C-alpha positions as a printed Julia matrix, in Angstrom:
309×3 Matrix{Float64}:
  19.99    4.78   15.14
  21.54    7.14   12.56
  18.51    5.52   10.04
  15.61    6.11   12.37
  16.6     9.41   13.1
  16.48   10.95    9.27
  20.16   11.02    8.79
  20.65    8.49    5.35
  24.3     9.77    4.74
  25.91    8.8     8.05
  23.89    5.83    8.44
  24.72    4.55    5.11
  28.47    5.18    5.44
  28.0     2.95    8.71
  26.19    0.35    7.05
  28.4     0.13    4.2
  31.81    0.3     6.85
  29.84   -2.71    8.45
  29.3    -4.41    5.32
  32.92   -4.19    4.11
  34.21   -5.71    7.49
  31.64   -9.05    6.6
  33.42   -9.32    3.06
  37.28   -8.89    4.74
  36.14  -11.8     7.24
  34.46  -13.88    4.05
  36.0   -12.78    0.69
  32.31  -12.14    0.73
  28.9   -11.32    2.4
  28.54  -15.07    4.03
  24.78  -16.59    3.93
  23.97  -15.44    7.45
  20.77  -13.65    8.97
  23.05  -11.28    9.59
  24.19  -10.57    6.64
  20.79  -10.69    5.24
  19.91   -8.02    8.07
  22.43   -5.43    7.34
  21.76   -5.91    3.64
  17.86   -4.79    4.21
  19.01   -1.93    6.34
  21.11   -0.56    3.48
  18.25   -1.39    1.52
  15.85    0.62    3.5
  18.36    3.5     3.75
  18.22    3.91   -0.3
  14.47    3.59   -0.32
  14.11    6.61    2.24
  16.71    8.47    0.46
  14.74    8.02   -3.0
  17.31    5.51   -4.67
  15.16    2.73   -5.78
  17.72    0.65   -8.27
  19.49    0.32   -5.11
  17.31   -0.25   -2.73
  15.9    -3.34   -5.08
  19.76   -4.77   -5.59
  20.16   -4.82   -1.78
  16.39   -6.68   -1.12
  17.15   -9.03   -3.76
  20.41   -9.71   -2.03
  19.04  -10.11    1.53
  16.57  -12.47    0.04
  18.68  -14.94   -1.67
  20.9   -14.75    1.56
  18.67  -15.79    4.02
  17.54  -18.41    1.39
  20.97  -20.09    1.28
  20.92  -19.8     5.09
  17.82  -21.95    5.43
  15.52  -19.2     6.47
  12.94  -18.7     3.59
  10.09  -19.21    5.86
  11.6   -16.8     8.61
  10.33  -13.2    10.43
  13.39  -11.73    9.21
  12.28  -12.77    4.82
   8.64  -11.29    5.89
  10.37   -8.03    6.82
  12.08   -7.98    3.43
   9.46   -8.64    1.85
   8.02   -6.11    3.62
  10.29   -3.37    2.61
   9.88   -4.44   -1.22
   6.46   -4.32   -0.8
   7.05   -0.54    0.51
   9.38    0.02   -2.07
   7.03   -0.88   -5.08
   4.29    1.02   -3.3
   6.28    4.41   -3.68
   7.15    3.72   -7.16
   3.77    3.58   -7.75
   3.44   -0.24   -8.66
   0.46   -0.82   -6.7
  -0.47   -4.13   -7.58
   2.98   -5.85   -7.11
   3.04   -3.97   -3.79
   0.19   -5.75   -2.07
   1.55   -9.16   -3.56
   4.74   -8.64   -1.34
   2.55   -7.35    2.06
   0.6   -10.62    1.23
   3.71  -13.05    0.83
   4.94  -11.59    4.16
   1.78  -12.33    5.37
   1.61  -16.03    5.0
   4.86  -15.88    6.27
   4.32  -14.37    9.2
   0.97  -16.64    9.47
   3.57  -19.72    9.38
   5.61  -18.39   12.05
   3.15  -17.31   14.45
   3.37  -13.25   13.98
   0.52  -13.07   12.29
  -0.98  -10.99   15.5
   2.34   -8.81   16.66
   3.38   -5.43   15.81
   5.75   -6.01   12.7
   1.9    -7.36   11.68
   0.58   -4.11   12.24
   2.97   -2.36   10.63
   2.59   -4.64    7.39
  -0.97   -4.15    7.11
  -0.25   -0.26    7.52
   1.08   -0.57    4.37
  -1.89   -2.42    2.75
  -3.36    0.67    3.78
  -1.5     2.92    2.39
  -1.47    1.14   -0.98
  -5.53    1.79   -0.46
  -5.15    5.23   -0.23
  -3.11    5.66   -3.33
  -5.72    4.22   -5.65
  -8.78    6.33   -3.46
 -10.47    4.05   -1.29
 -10.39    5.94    1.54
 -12.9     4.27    3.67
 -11.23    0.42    3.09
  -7.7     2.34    3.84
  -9.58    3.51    7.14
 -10.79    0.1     8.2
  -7.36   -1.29    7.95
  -5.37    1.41   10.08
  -7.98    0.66   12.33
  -6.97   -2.76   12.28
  -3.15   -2.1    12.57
  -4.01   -0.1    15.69
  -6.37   -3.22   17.03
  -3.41   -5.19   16.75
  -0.79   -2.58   18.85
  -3.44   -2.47   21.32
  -3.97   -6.39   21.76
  -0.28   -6.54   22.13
   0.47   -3.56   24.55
   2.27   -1.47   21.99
   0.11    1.37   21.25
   2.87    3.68   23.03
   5.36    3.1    20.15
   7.09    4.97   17.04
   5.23    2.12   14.96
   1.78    2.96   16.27
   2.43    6.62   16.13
   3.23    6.34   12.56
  -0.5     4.34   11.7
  -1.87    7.17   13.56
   0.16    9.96   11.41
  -1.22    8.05    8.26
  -4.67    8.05    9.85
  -4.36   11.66   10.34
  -3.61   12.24    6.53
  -6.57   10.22    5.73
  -8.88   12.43    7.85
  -7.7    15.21    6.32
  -8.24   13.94    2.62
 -11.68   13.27    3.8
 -12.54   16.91    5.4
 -12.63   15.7     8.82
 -10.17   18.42    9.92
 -10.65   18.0    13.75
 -10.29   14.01   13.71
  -7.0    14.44   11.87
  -5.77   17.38   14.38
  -6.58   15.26   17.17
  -4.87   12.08   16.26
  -1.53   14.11   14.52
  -1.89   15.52   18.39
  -2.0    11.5    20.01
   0.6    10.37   17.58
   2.58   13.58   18.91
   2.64   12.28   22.13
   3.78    8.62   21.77
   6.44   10.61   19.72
   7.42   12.52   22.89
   7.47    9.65   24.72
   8.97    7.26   22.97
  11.7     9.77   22.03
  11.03   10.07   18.36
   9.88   13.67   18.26
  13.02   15.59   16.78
  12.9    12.43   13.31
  10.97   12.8    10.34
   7.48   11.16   11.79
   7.96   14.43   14.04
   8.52   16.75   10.94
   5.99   14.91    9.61
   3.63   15.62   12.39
   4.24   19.1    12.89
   3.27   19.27    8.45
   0.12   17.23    8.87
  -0.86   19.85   11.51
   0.59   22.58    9.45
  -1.6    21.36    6.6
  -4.74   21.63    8.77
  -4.09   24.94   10.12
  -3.6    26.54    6.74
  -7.25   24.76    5.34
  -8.94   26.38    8.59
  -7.3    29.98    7.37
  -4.5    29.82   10.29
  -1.93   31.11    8.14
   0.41   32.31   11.12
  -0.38   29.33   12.81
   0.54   26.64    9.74
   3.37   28.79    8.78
   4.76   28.1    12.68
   4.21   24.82   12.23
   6.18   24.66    8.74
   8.64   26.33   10.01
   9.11   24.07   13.02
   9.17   21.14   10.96
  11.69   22.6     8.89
  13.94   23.46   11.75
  13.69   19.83   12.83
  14.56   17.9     9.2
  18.18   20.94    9.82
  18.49   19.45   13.16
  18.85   16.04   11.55
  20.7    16.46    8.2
  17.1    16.1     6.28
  16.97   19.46    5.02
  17.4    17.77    1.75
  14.75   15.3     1.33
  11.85   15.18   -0.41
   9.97   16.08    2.97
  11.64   19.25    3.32
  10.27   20.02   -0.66
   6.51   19.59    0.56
   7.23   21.71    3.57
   8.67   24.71    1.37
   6.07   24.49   -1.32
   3.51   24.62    1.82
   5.06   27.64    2.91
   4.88   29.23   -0.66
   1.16   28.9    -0.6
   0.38   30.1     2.91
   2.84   33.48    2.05
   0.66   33.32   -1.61
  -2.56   33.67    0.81
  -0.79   36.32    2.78
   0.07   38.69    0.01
   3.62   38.12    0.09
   4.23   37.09   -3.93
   8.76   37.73   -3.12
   7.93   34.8    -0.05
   6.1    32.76   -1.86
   8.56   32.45   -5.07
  11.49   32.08   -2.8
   9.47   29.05   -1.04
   9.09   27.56   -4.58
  13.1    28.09   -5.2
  13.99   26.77   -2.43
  11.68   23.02   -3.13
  12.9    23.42   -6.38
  16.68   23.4    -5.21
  16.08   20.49   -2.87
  13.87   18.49   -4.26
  14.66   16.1    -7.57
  12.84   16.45  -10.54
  10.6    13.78  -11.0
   7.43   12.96   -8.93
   4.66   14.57   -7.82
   6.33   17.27   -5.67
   7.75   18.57   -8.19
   5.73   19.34  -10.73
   3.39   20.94   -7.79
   6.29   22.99   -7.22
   6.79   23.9   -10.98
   3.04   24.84  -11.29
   3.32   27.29   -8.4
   5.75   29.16  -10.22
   4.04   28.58  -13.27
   1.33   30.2   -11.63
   3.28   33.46   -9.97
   4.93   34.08  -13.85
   1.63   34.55  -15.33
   0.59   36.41  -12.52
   3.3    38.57  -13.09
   2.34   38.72  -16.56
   5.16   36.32  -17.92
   2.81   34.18  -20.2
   5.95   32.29  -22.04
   7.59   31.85  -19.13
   4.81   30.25  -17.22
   3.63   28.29  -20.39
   7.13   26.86  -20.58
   6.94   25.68  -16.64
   3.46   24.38  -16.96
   5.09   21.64  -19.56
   7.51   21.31  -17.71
């Protein structure tokens, strides 16, 4: 619960109280499903929370446990293989990502799941792979697909399905359809409501894709209420740290840029700078808007000296 709600810290302390408990009962983790489950949902708690080295240890671990427990060929390795494949996709390794999504497919193809919504969520992340690399419109065609499936199997209404249509949202934005993505980040707000998921990250994440919109259409007031709602939400849930929270600042710095307000738009900056890590593309958008507000200012070295940063 902790997990799905945005809060890492207090579901990882859980996790890892849980996992200690297994290794008092067993001198160690025993070869279990699950074993192999809690394993992948510390592993999934370090991939959210941006510690990959981790995150790999624990899916490599889950793996070889449900291997010695006779369930290579299982729902439960597809969903590791799953995460790995979600893993590699953030770090960038494209490639290796879509040979994971397509190992859990067979899987899932020799269990039967092929057509259920774990399904949907795995070829989500096909998807997403597809609009890393720029193809847009094959990225389209398979969130359309992922939504096919939740609606064959009566799960449209879901935090799964509302997260395919958050991702198709983002996707008609990149592509300048503005009121396609405002209307499904609206539809995906919804299920949220419903399905109780509103006040997590999918709802920050909502409320930024909206944001995002507003701002491109000249709504300054209006994105900046949005930002700021989604930034009151991540405090709500101990998030105000993540690399979410970073986009949302540096969004606000460039709506207060377009306003005039240079003090407001720096402090934005400051503040993604202070939460945010240093690596990855976040950052160094952050770094060049300061870049850009020192030379402004007149501060050539200065801003040189961030821009190679």
């Amino acid at each position: 619960v902790h997990s799905e709600q945005g809060r890492y810290v207090t579901a990882l302390h859980h996790f890892e109280k849980a996992r200690k408990m297994l290794e008092d009962m067993d001198h160690d983790l025993p070869p279990t499903f699950e074993a192999a489950k809690l394993l992948h949902a510390i592993g999934d708690v370090h991939t959210f929370s941006g510690q990959a080295e981790a995150a790999r240890a624990c899916y490599e671990h889950a793996v070889n446990t449900l291997k010695a427990a006779g369930q290579a060929l299982s729902d439960g390795m597809a969903e590791i293989l799953q995460s790995e494949g979600e893993l590699l996709r953030r770090r960038g390794e494209y490639g290796q990502s879509v040979k994971k999504y397509q190992e859990a497919m067979r899987i899932m193809t020799h269990t039967g799941s092929r057509a259920s919504p774990k399904a949907a969520t795995l070829v989500q992340g096909v998807g997403m792979v597809l609009v890393a690399i720029g193809r847009y419109s094959d990225a389209l065609t398979i969130y359309t697909i992922a939504m096919e499936i939740f609606e064959a199997t009566g799960t449209t209404a879901t935090p799964a399905a509302a997260t395919v249509l958050w991702n198709m949202g983002q996707l008609y934005g990149k592509q300048g359809d503005g009121n396609q993505a405002l209307k499904v980040f609206a539809l995906a707000g919804e299920i949220a409501h419903e399905t109780g998921t509103a006040k997590t990250p999918l709802g920050a994440r909502l409320l930024l894709g909206t944001g995002v919109e507003l701002k491109k259409r000249s709504k300054y007031q209006e994105a900046l209420q949005k930002f700021d709602e989604a930034l009151s939400l991540l405090k709500q849930i101990n998030s105000a740290n993540s690399e979410l929270a970073v986009e949302i600042y540096w969004r606000i710095g460039q709506v207060k840029g377009h306003l005039g307000d240079t003090a407001g738009e720096l402090k934005s900056y400051e503040e993604a700078q202070a939460k945010g890590t240093s690596k990855g593309w976040r950052a160094a958008v952050v770094l060049a808007g300061v870049g850009e507000l020192k030379l402004k200012s007149g501060k050539a070295a200065a801003a040189f000296h961030i821009f190679v940063q």
